[in-house]
Tab-separated table of C-alpha atoms and ligand atoms in Angstrom:
chain	number	residue	atom	x	y	z
B	1423	MET	CA	-18.108	3.971	-5.669
B	1424	GLU	CA	-18.683	5.504	-8.584
B	1425	LYS	CA	-17.744	9.043	-7.397
B	1426	ILE	CA	-14.807	7.940	-6.256
B	1427	VAL	CA	-13.897	6.208	-9.722
B	1428	SER	CA	-14.500	9.140	-11.229
B	1429	LEU	CA	-12.669	11.287	-8.936
B	1430	CYS	CA	-9.785	9.103	-9.513
B	1431	LYS	CA	-10.176	9.373	-12.984
B	1432	ARG	CA	-10.445	12.856	-13.584
B	1433	ARG	CA	-7.861	13.858	-10.995
B	1434	GLY	CA	-5.221	12.017	-11.937
B	1435	PHE	CA	-5.195	9.291	-9.487
B	1436	ILE	CA	-5.780	5.732	-11.571
B	1437	TYR	CA	-6.607	5.498	-15.234
B	1438	PRO	CA	-7.934	2.126	-16.601
B	1439	SER	CA	-5.239	0.407	-18.597
B	1440	ALA	CA	-5.192	0.967	-22.509
B	1441	GLU	CA	-7.900	3.515	-22.360
B	1442	ILE	CA	-7.683	4.117	-25.734
B	1443	TYR	CA	-8.119	1.048	-26.826
B	1444	GLY	CA	-11.244	0.611	-25.233
B	1445	GLY	CA	-9.413	-0.282	-21.725
B	1446	PHE	CA	-8.009	-3.937	-20.519
B	1447	SER	CA	-10.465	-5.512	-17.856
B	1448	GLY	CA	-8.536	-6.231	-14.323
B	1449	PHE	CA	-5.186	-4.041	-15.285
B	1450	TRP	CA	-5.594	-0.013	-14.719
B	1451	ASP	CA	-2.517	2.235	-14.793
B	1452	TYR	CA	-1.397	5.408	-12.180
B	1453	GLY	CA	-1.512	8.760	-12.771
B	1454	PRO	CA	0.606	11.581	-10.946
B	1455	TYR	CA	-1.445	11.946	-7.436
B	1456	GLY	CA	-2.658	8.023	-7.489
B	1457	LEU	CA	1.541	7.624	-7.944
B	1458	ALA	CA	2.414	9.978	-5.184
B	1459	LEU	CA	0.053	8.205	-2.880
B	1460	ARG	CA	0.488	4.609	-3.545
B	1461	ASN	CA	4.331	5.494	-2.579
B	1462	ASN	CA	3.554	7.013	0.400
B	1463	LEU	CA	1.953	4.019	1.384
B	1464	LYS	CA	4.570	1.511	-0.108
B	1465	ASN	CA	7.140	3.936	1.674
B	1466	LEU	CA	5.296	4.585	5.174
B	1467	TRP	CA	4.708	0.418	5.424
B	1468	TRP	CA	8.843	-0.146	4.692
B	1469	LYS	CA	9.555	2.445	7.484
B	1470	LEU	CA	7.390	0.558	9.566
B	1471	PHE	CA	7.655	-3.071	9.526
B	1472	VAL	CA	10.771	-2.941	7.807
B	1473	ASP	CA	13.393	-0.364	8.945
B	1474	SER	CA	12.084	0.708	12.092
B	1475	ARG	CA	13.034	-3.286	13.238
B	1476	GLU	CA	15.640	-4.844	14.068
B	1477	ASP	CA	14.695	-8.324	12.646
B	1478	MET	CA	13.804	-7.375	9.502
B	1479	TYR	CA	15.399	-7.863	5.609
B	1480	GLY	CA	13.708	-6.368	2.317
B	1481	VAL	CA	14.757	-8.247	-0.987
B	1482	ASP	CA	13.501	-7.525	-4.378
B	1483	ALA	CA	13.295	-10.901	-6.343
B	1484	ALA	CA	12.321	-11.114	-9.821
B	1485	GLU	CA	8.948	-11.329	-11.262
B	1486	ILE	CA	9.259	-14.079	-13.929
B	1487	THR	CA	9.595	-17.198	-11.771
B	1488	LYS	CA	11.282	-20.621	-12.889
B	1489	GLN	CA	8.149	-22.839	-12.944
B	1490	GLU	CA	9.778	-25.588	-10.396
B	1491	VAL	CA	9.200	-22.701	-7.677
B	1492	PHE	CA	5.639	-23.145	-8.163
B	1493	GLN	CA	5.894	-26.651	-8.781
B	1494	ALA	CA	7.199	-26.988	-5.714
B	1495	SER	CA	4.689	-24.620	-3.453
B	1496	GLY	CA	1.829	-26.148	-4.669
B	1497	HIS	CA	0.616	-23.374	-7.218
B	1498	VAL	CA	0.833	-25.302	-10.416
B	1499	SER	CA	-1.075	-27.727	-9.018
B	1500	GLY	CA	-3.259	-25.713	-6.614
B	1501	PHE	CA	-3.686	-22.230	-6.929
B	1502	ALA	CA	-7.204	-22.739	-9.338
B	1503	ASP	CA	-10.792	-21.201	-9.207
B	1504	PRO	CA	-13.496	-23.272	-10.323
B	1505	LEU	CA	-15.320	-21.840	-13.942
B	1506	ALA	CA	-18.994	-21.973	-14.423
B	1507	ASP	CA	-18.862	-25.526	-15.530
B	1508	GLY	CA	-16.988	-26.824	-12.545
B	1509	THR	CA	-13.899	-27.218	-13.685
B	1510	LYS	CA	-10.642	-25.945	-12.359
B	1511	PHE	CA	-8.468	-22.733	-14.239
B	1512	ASN	CA	-5.506	-22.286	-12.866
B	1513	THR	CA	-5.028	-18.248	-12.387
B	1514	MET	CA	-1.262	-17.948	-12.514
B	1515	PHE	CA	0.147	-16.295	-15.871
B	1516	LYS	CA	2.229	-18.812	-17.791
B	1517	THR	CA	5.013	-17.455	-20.329
B	1518	SER	CA	7.743	-19.122	-21.463
B	1519	VAL	CA	11.398	-18.353	-21.638
B	1520	GLY	CA	14.371	-18.129	-24.389
B	1521	ALA	CA	13.891	-19.134	-27.876
B	1522	GLY	CA	13.017	-22.475	-29.829
B	1523	GLU	CA	14.110	-25.588	-27.731
B	1524	GLU	CA	15.363	-24.259	-25.430
B	1525	ALA	CA	12.640	-21.954	-23.918
B	1526	SER	CA	11.409	-23.414	-20.452
B	1527	ILE	CA	8.124	-22.530	-18.480
B	1528	ALA	CA	8.278	-19.820	-16.564
B	1529	TYR	CA	4.875	-17.849	-14.308
B	1530	LEU	CA	4.718	-14.683	-13.350
B	1531	ARG	CA	4.301	-14.866	-9.204
B	1532	PRO	CA	1.020	-15.238	-7.798
B	1533	GLU	CA	2.262	-13.858	-4.677
B	1534	THR	CA	5.348	-12.075	-3.738
B	1535	ALA	CA	6.037	-14.816	-1.194
B	1536	GLN	CA	8.102	-17.228	-2.809
B	1537	GLY	CA	10.756	-14.826	-3.347
B	1538	ILE	CA	11.490	-14.829	-0.456
B	1539	PHE	CA	10.891	-18.539	0.410
B	1540	THR	CA	13.793	-19.167	-2.425
B	1541	ASN	CA	15.902	-16.286	-0.917
B	1542	PHE	CA	15.532	-17.623	2.817
B	1543	LYS	CA	19.093	-19.178	2.675
B	1544	ASN	CA	20.921	-16.186	1.264
B	1545	ILE	CA	19.443	-14.300	4.002
B	1546	VAL	CA	20.329	-16.523	6.245
B	1547	ASP	CA	23.908	-17.182	4.829
B	1548	SER	CA	24.777	-13.531	4.578
B	1549	PHE	CA	23.303	-12.101	7.560
B	1550	HIS	CA	23.139	-14.603	10.384
B	1551	PRO	CA	19.860	-13.068	11.702
B	1552	LYS	CA	18.691	-14.678	14.759
B	1553	LEU	CA	15.154	-16.172	15.301
B	1554	PRO	CA	12.593	-14.754	15.254
B	1555	PHE	CA	13.162	-12.693	12.342
B	1556	GLY	CA	11.386	-11.431	9.009
B	1557	ILE	CA	12.214	-10.911	5.132
B	1558	ALA	CA	9.759	-8.556	3.254
B	1559	GLN	CA	9.201	-7.302	-0.045
B	1560	ILE	CA	7.074	-4.864	-2.234
B	1561	GLY	CA	6.110	-5.822	-5.243
B	1562	LYS	CA	3.869	-7.030	-8.364
B	1563	ALA	CA	2.231	-9.876	-8.491
B	1564	PHE	CA	-0.429	-11.052	-11.018
B	1565	ARG	CA	-3.361	-13.183	-11.631
B	1566	ASN	CA	-5.465	-14.304	-14.670
B	1567	GLU	CA	-8.292	-13.597	-12.423
B	1568	ILE	CA	-11.679	-14.871	-13.809
B	1569	SER	CA	-13.844	-12.204	-13.261
B	1570	PRO	CA	-12.061	-9.015	-12.197
B	1571	ARG	CA	-14.187	-6.186	-10.586
B	1572	ASP	CA	-14.898	-3.501	-8.309
B	1573	PHE	CA	-12.415	-0.978	-9.846
B	1574	ILE	CA	-8.572	-2.040	-8.205
B	1575	PHE	CA	-10.293	-4.234	-5.759
B	1576	ARG	CA	-9.584	-7.360	-7.896
B	1577	ALA	CA	-7.056	-6.391	-10.696
B	1578	ARG	CA	-4.992	-9.034	-12.572
B	1579	GLU	CA	-1.900	-7.246	-12.009
B	1580	PHE	CA	-1.343	-5.462	-8.843
B	1581	GLU	CA	0.756	-5.590	-5.716
B	1582	GLN	CA	1.109	-7.115	-2.154
B	1583	MET	CA	3.902	-5.987	0.569
B	1584	GLU	CA	4.263	-9.069	2.444
B	1585	VAL	CA	6.414	-10.575	5.393
B	1586	GLU	CA	7.742	-14.161	5.777
B	1587	TYR	CA	8.482	-13.737	9.683
B	1588	PHE	CA	10.322	-17.091	10.471
B	1589	VAL	CA	9.776	-18.774	13.716
B	1590	ARG	CA	10.520	-21.399	16.439
B	1591	PRO	CA	7.502	-23.907	15.801
B	1592	ALA	CA	6.559	-23.931	19.580
B	1593	GLU	CA	6.430	-19.609	19.002
B	1594	TRP	CA	3.678	-19.350	16.177
B	1595	LYS	CA	1.155	-18.561	18.052
B	1596	GLU	CA	2.196	-15.391	19.971
B	1597	ALA	CA	3.986	-14.915	16.611
B	1598	PHE	CA	0.708	-14.803	15.229
B	1599	VAL	CA	-0.942	-12.555	17.857
B	1600	LEU	CA	1.802	-9.899	17.448
B	1601	TRP	CA	1.300	-9.812	13.614
B	1602	GLN	CA	-2.536	-9.519	13.808
B	1603	LYS	CA	-1.969	-6.742	16.278
B	1604	LYS	CA	0.372	-5.471	13.850
B	1605	THR	CA	-1.932	-5.207	10.933
B	1606	HIS	CA	-4.659	-3.602	13.055
B	1607	ASP	CA	-2.314	-0.773	13.991
B	1608	TRP	CA	-1.419	-0.301	10.359
B	1609	ILE	CA	-4.763	0.104	9.116
B	1610	VAL	CA	-5.321	2.642	11.848
B	1611	ALA	CA	-2.281	4.559	11.120
B	1612	VAL	CA	-3.333	4.896	7.293
B	1613	GLY	CA	-6.403	6.516	8.730
B	1614	ILE	CA	-8.811	3.511	7.345
B	1615	ASP	CA	-11.941	3.625	9.076
B	1616	GLU	CA	-11.516	1.158	11.906
B	1617	LYS	CA	-15.282	0.880	12.199
B	1618	LYS	CA	-15.689	-0.735	9.048
B	1619	VAL	CA	-12.747	-3.181	9.816
B	1620	HIS	CA	-13.613	-7.046	10.700
B	1621	GLU	CA	-11.343	-9.897	11.534
B	1622	LEU	CA	-12.577	-13.266	10.059
B	1623	GLU	CA	-11.460	-16.607	11.340
B	1624	VAL	CA	-11.258	-18.266	7.907
B	1625	PRO	CA	-12.831	-21.879	8.160
B	1626	ASP	CA	-10.699	-25.173	7.093
B	1627	SER	CA	-12.251	-25.576	4.315
B	1628	GLU	CA	-11.846	-21.981	2.539
B	1629	ARG	CA	-7.942	-21.288	3.884
B	1630	ALA	CA	-5.372	-21.423	0.867
B	1631	HIS	CA	-3.242	-25.128	0.403
B	1632	TYR	CA	-0.487	-23.648	2.784
B	1633	SER	CA	-2.113	-22.629	5.667
B	1634	ARG	CA	-3.298	-23.760	8.726
B	1635	ARG	CA	-4.381	-20.668	10.595
B	1636	THR	CA	-5.897	-17.356	8.544
B	1637	ILE	CA	-7.099	-14.469	9.822
B	1638	ASP	CA	-8.689	-12.060	7.310
B	1639	PHE	CA	-8.847	-8.182	7.628
B	1640	GLU	CA	-12.175	-7.179	5.817
B	1641	TYR	CA	-13.472	-4.057	5.187
B	1642	ASP	CA	-16.824	-2.539	4.611
B	1643	PHE	CA	-16.259	-1.433	0.895
B	1644	PRO	CA	-19.217	0.274	-0.900
B	1645	PHE	CA	-19.695	-2.789	-2.895
B	1646	GLY	CA	-19.812	-5.058	0.079
B	1647	ARG	CA	-17.497	-6.630	2.576
B	1648	LYS	CA	-14.300	-8.130	1.286
B	1649	GLU	CA	-10.966	-8.871	2.110
B	1650	LEU	CA	-8.843	-6.108	2.679
B	1651	TYR	CA	-5.326	-8.629	3.734
B	1652	GLY	CA	-4.878	-11.887	4.850
B	1653	LEU	CA	-2.636	-12.933	8.363
B	1654	ALA	CA	-2.017	-16.916	7.704
B	1655	TYR	CA	0.058	-19.093	9.375
B	1656	ARG	CA	2.355	-21.013	6.838
B	1657	THR	CA	3.687	-23.484	9.067
B	1658	ASP	CA	7.152	-24.867	7.656
B	1659	TYR	CA	5.133	-25.753	4.542
B	1660	ASP	CA	6.857	-23.608	1.721
B	1661	LEU	CA	11.023	-24.241	3.045
B	1662	SER	CA	10.010	-27.795	3.831
B	1663	ASN	CA	8.552	-28.005	0.120
B	1664	HIS	CA	11.357	-26.267	-1.603
B	1665	ALA	CA	14.279	-28.108	0.297
B	1666	LYS	CA	12.898	-31.293	-0.691
B	1667	ALA	CA	12.365	-30.441	-4.364
B	1668	SER	CA	15.763	-28.389	-5.206
B	1669	GLY	CA	17.793	-30.771	-3.049
B	1670	VAL	CA	19.257	-27.617	-0.947
B	1671	GLU	CA	18.555	-27.770	2.787
B	1672	LEU	CA	16.749	-25.154	4.065
B	1673	SER	CA	17.104	-25.457	7.778
B	1674	TYR	CA	18.347	-23.180	10.419
B	1675	LEU	CA	20.828	-24.084	13.112
B	1676	ASP	CA	19.298	-22.630	16.804
B	1677	GLU	CA	22.634	-21.568	18.725
B	1678	GLU	CA	20.889	-21.957	21.982
B	1679	THR	CA	19.959	-25.696	21.451
B	1680	LYS	CA	22.731	-26.523	18.919
B	1681	GLU	CA	19.408	-28.001	16.921
B	1682	LYS	CA	18.596	-27.942	13.402
B	1683	ILE	CA	15.102	-26.608	12.857
B	1684	VAL	CA	12.799	-25.815	9.319
B	1685	PRO	CA	11.647	-22.583	11.346
B	1686	GLN	CA	7.678	-22.026	10.911
B	1687	VAL	CA	6.409	-19.066	9.185
B	1688	ILE	CA	3.861	-16.418	9.827
B	1689	GLU	CA	2.548	-14.035	6.966
B	1690	PRO	CA	0.806	-10.717	6.830
B	1691	SER	CA	0.131	-9.941	3.437
B	1692	LEU	CA	-1.114	-6.652	2.541
B	1693	GLY	CA	-2.241	-5.698	-0.872
B	1694	VAL	CA	-1.024	-2.152	-1.961
B	1695	GLY	CA	-4.056	-1.630	-4.535
B	1696	ARG	CA	-7.176	-2.657	-1.704
B	1697	THR	CA	-4.948	-0.052	0.793
B	1698	ILE	CA	-5.214	2.396	-1.809
B	1699	LEU	CA	-8.859	1.795	-2.211
B	1700	ALA	CA	-9.874	1.743	1.693
B	1701	VAL	CA	-8.073	4.299	2.559
B	1702	LEU	CA	-9.893	6.874	-0.412
B	1703	CYS	CA	-13.103	5.156	0.616
B	1704	SER	CA	-12.290	6.104	4.165
B	1705	ALA	CA	-11.264	9.815	2.961
B	1706	TYR	CA	-13.931	10.477	1.000
B	1707	THR	CA	-16.141	13.459	2.447
B	1708	GLU	CA	-19.022	15.279	1.428
B	1709	ASP	CA	-20.098	18.111	3.760
B	1710	GLU	CA	-20.980	22.099	3.278
B	1711	LEU	CA	-18.412	24.884	3.889
B	1712	GLY	CA	-19.510	28.421	3.339
B	1713	GLY	CA	-23.142	27.398	2.329
B	1714	GLU	CA	-22.042	25.026	-0.565
B	1715	PRO	CA	-21.608	21.453	-1.083
B	1716	ARG	CA	-17.961	19.951	-1.469
B	1717	ALA	CA	-16.201	16.864	-1.415
B	1718	TYR	CA	-12.861	16.522	0.018
B	1719	LEU	CA	-10.336	13.528	0.523
B	1720	LYS	CA	-9.678	13.689	4.041
B	1721	LEU	CA	-6.280	11.870	3.950
B	1722	LYS	CA	-3.601	11.875	6.445
B	1723	PRO	CA	-1.290	14.612	5.407
B	1724	ALA	CA	1.613	13.179	5.431
B	1725	LEU	CA	0.021	10.221	2.853
B	1726	ALA	CA	-1.472	13.211	0.677
B	1727	PRO	CA	-0.251	13.050	-2.897
B	1728	VAL	CA	-0.114	17.288	-2.459
B	1729	LYS	CA	0.913	18.475	0.461
B	1730	ALA	CA	0.357	22.458	0.060
B	1731	ALA	CA	-0.870	24.954	-2.640
B	1732	VAL	CA	0.474	28.070	-3.240
B	1733	PHE	CA	-1.759	30.674	-4.351
B	1734	PRO	CA	-1.291	34.595	-5.169
B	1735	LEU	CA	-4.352	36.147	-4.624
B	1736	LEU	CA	-4.668	37.950	-7.935
B	1737	LYS	CA	-3.295	36.414	-11.162
B	1738	ASN	CA	-2.841	39.793	-12.531
B	1739	LYS	CA	-1.093	41.796	-9.895
B	1740	PRO	CA	2.674	40.998	-10.817
B	1741	GLU	CA	4.305	41.582	-7.289
B	1742	LEU	CA	1.934	38.839	-5.768
B	1743	VAL	CA	2.651	36.616	-8.170
B	1744	ALA	CA	6.168	36.937	-8.026
B	1745	LYS	CA	6.146	36.317	-3.528
B	1746	ALA	CA	3.988	33.504	-4.378
B	1747	ARG	CA	6.383	31.961	-7.010
B	1748	GLU	CA	9.030	32.874	-4.433
B	1749	ILE	CA	7.617	31.015	-1.549
B	1750	TYR	CA	6.598	28.066	-3.443
B	1751	ALA	CA	9.963	27.541	-4.679
B	1752	THR	CA	11.121	27.597	-0.794
B	1753	LEU	CA	8.128	25.327	-0.198
B	1754	LYS	CA	8.906	23.027	-3.157
B	1755	LYS	CA	12.232	22.591	-2.538
B	1756	GLU	CA	11.418	21.427	1.313
B	1757	PHE	CA	8.836	19.501	0.589
B	1758	GLY	CA	8.919	18.523	-2.868
B	1759	ALA	CA	4.746	17.509	-3.384
B	1760	VAL	CA	4.014	21.558	-3.500
B	1761	VAL	CA	1.824	22.894	-6.449
B	1762	PHE	CA	1.022	26.286	-7.730
B	1763	ASP	CA	-2.083	27.335	-8.569
B	1764	ASP	CA	-3.315	30.741	-10.052
B	1765	ASN	CA	-5.953	29.648	-12.344
B	1766	GLY	CA	-9.646	31.188	-11.314
B	1767	ASN	CA	-10.845	32.442	-7.744
B	1768	ILE	CA	-9.954	31.527	-4.802
B	1769	GLY	CA	-12.512	29.092	-3.695
B	1770	LYS	CA	-12.249	27.226	-6.743
B	1771	ARG	CA	-8.805	26.884	-5.752
B	1772	TYR	CA	-9.726	25.238	-2.828
B	1773	ARG	CA	-11.954	23.262	-3.697
B	1774	ARG	CA	-9.843	21.875	-6.590
B	1775	GLN	CA	-7.707	20.594	-3.949
B	1776	ASP	CA	-9.804	19.718	-1.153
B	1777	GLU	CA	-10.954	17.041	-3.908
B	1778	ILE	CA	-7.277	15.872	-4.179
B	1779	GLY	CA	-6.813	15.757	-0.511
B	1780	THR	CA	-4.171	18.549	-0.264
B	1781	PRO	CA	-4.274	19.640	3.444
B	1782	PHE	CA	-2.851	23.301	3.250
B	1783	CYS	CA	-3.498	26.060	1.170
B	1784	ILE	CA	-1.619	28.812	1.466
B	1785	THR	CA	-2.464	32.600	-0.214
B	1786	ILE	CA	-0.018	35.682	-0.338
B	1787	ASP	CA	-1.913	39.042	-0.374
B	1788	PHE	CA	-1.016	42.652	-0.324
B	1789	ASP	CA	-0.790	41.999	3.390
B	1790	SER	CA	1.889	39.515	3.261
B	1791	LEU	CA	3.814	41.870	0.900
B	1792	GLU	CA	3.584	44.319	3.960
B	1793	LYS	CA	3.801	42.313	7.237
B	1794	GLY	CA	5.724	39.768	5.392
B	1795	ASP	CA	2.940	36.720	6.718
B	1796	VAL	CA	0.980	34.510	4.661
B	1797	THR	CA	-2.780	33.055	5.365
B	1798	VAL	CA	-2.642	28.751	5.444
B	1799	ARG	CA	-6.177	27.547	5.595
B	1800	ASP	CA	-6.930	23.882	6.446
B	1801	ARG	CA	-8.687	21.199	4.101
B	1802	ASP	CA	-11.002	19.863	7.055
B	1803	THR	CA	-12.287	23.188	8.782
B	1804	GLY	CA	-11.875	25.491	6.111
B	1805	THR	CA	-10.233	28.039	8.898
B	1806	GLN	CA	-7.524	30.413	8.190
B	1807	GLU	CA	-4.495	31.516	9.670
B	1808	ARG	CA	-2.067	34.480	9.282
B	1809	ILE	CA	1.257	32.565	9.641
B	1810	PRO	CA	5.232	35.200	9.612
B	1811	LEU	CA	6.907	33.672	6.520
B	1812	SER	CA	10.024	32.819	9.028
B	1813	ASP	CA	7.683	30.371	10.565
B	1814	LEU	CA	6.195	28.927	7.809
B	1815	SER	CA	7.980	25.778	6.775
B	1816	ALA	CA	9.016	25.030	10.634
B	1817	GLN	CA	4.808	25.160	11.382
B	1818	LEU	CA	4.090	23.172	7.835
B	1819	SER	CA	6.604	20.214	8.749
B	1820	ARG	CA	4.770	20.111	12.160
B	1821	LYS	CA	1.096	20.435	10.929
B	1822	ILE	CA	2.089	17.776	7.929
B	1823	GLY	CA	3.754	15.381	10.656
B	1824	SER	CA	4.347	12.072	9.853
B	1825	ILE	CA	3.263	8.446	11.267
B	1826	GLU	CA	5.481	7.116	14.078
B	1827	PRO	CA	6.405	3.493	14.044
B	1828	LEU	CA	3.952	0.848	15.193
B	1829	LYS	CA	4.165	-0.247	18.937
Q	3336	GAP	N1	0.688	-14.623	0.319
Q	3336	GAP	C1	-0.414	-14.735	0.414
Q	3336	GAP	C2	-1.584	-14.319	-0.601
Q	3336	GAP	O1	-1.065	-13.567	-1.635
Q	3336	GAP	P1	-3.656	-13.811	-0.984
Q	3336	GAP	O2	-5.044	-13.634	0.102
Q	3336	GAP	O3	-4.159	-14.590	-1.929
Q	3336	GAP	O4	-2.559	-14.283	0.343
Q	3336	GAP	C3	-2.814	-11.207	-0.293
Q	3336	GAP	O5	-3.208	-12.577	-1.275
Q	3336	GAP	C4	-3.219	-10.332	-0.529
Q	3336	GAP	O6	-3.095	-10.044	-1.882
Q	3336	GAP	C5	-5.130	-10.014	-0.529
Q	3336	GAP	O7	-5.277	-9.968	0.967
Q	3336	GAP	C6	-5.299	-8.639	-1.029
Q	3336	GAP	O8	-4.702	-7.692	-0.396
Q	3336	GAP	C7	-4.234	-8.717	-2.134
Q	3336	GAP	N2	-4.856	-9.379	-3.490
Q	3336	GAP	C8	-5.046	-10.799	-3.830
Q	3336	GAP	N3	-5.404	-10.733	-5.025
Q	3336	GAP	C9	-5.682	-9.750	-5.668
Q	3336	GAP	C10	-6.381	-8.688	-6.507
Q	3336	GAP	N4	-6.527	-9.775	-7.987
Q	3336	GAP	N5	-6.320	-7.498	-6.972
Q	3336	GAP	C11	-5.340	-7.186	-5.959
Q	3336	GAP	N6	-5.604	-7.281	-5.053
Q	3336	GAP	C12	-5.486	-8.854	-4.405
């Protein structure tokens, strides 16, 4: 774990927040490579869970939320952890909105889910979806955790990727199994080590107040087996409570039976930070290459923060540098996440890229100038092949590949 935390800091993935003031427990800032990895994961989730499906609607709700929402959802009374003395501490961040006597209490949302339930009627009215359908959201959540710990595992500000999947009451079991499988398939798709993932049926006494069935997906982190994701059967708990508290009907007219029903909900809830941490733990590899020990991130190329690095063999040969710059400019236009490096010997440059998980390094040497080809070196095996410049973009695209929609 220490090696991963140190790599993240040293190589520009993740920094302690407000570090120059001694850090801020439970808060983390992302640097260029962490942000790139995080965006790649979120974009992939959106592609696999939303864009590749016909039954999904995206929303992006406000993060500061009116107190009535969390009174109705049960969070004001029930979202509490025990303190050492046995008293309960509500972990929602409370704030006030507006000035003076007009000010009203509000909360930073502790889950993105409620912004989905409060928009249920809007989506139904604007889009007339057929059941079953889902509403998805990626966004920040905030919890005043009593003891934030284990790097980004338990943070006070974090991101969630959530789906509330609305079904007819008789269909919940089938939908639960379907989302269990999709969550498993996602774990495999992003390269989290499947052997370290365990699906745990959460007993009655340990479930959240809104859930009638929960499966936790746990991962063997270096600091122990801990919750990675949750999958919950939230019944009609949220819609019914919001309907009661707001006085607004939150039902669905079933066109088949002409009956009004309150749909029930299956919720796969995935933390972004925990995904990043499990992906990094799964990818971190130490081996020996060319007789030297090395550490590298065996990330799926499609998720890697940098897709390719371009090197002139020698820094002091203008013709090599010019050709390398030209190739770099072309690839950067096409792939975006491409870097140029002419610092130090080639071996050192390879190691620097290995450490951040760059899948391909491209070297321009004297032969390149004569024959119009380059060396492409593979991160995992260290093997090198010569590829004609005319074919470089196409081959790189193929090698980087993409992660296909879940079945
Ligand atoms: N809407 C359901 C919900 O919020 P949860 O089990 O409390 O359920 C869902 O949280 C997921 O959010 C967790 O499985 C985890 O991935 C992530 N998560 C929860 N608390 C977190 C924290 N303090 N730091 C980082 N991630 C957290």
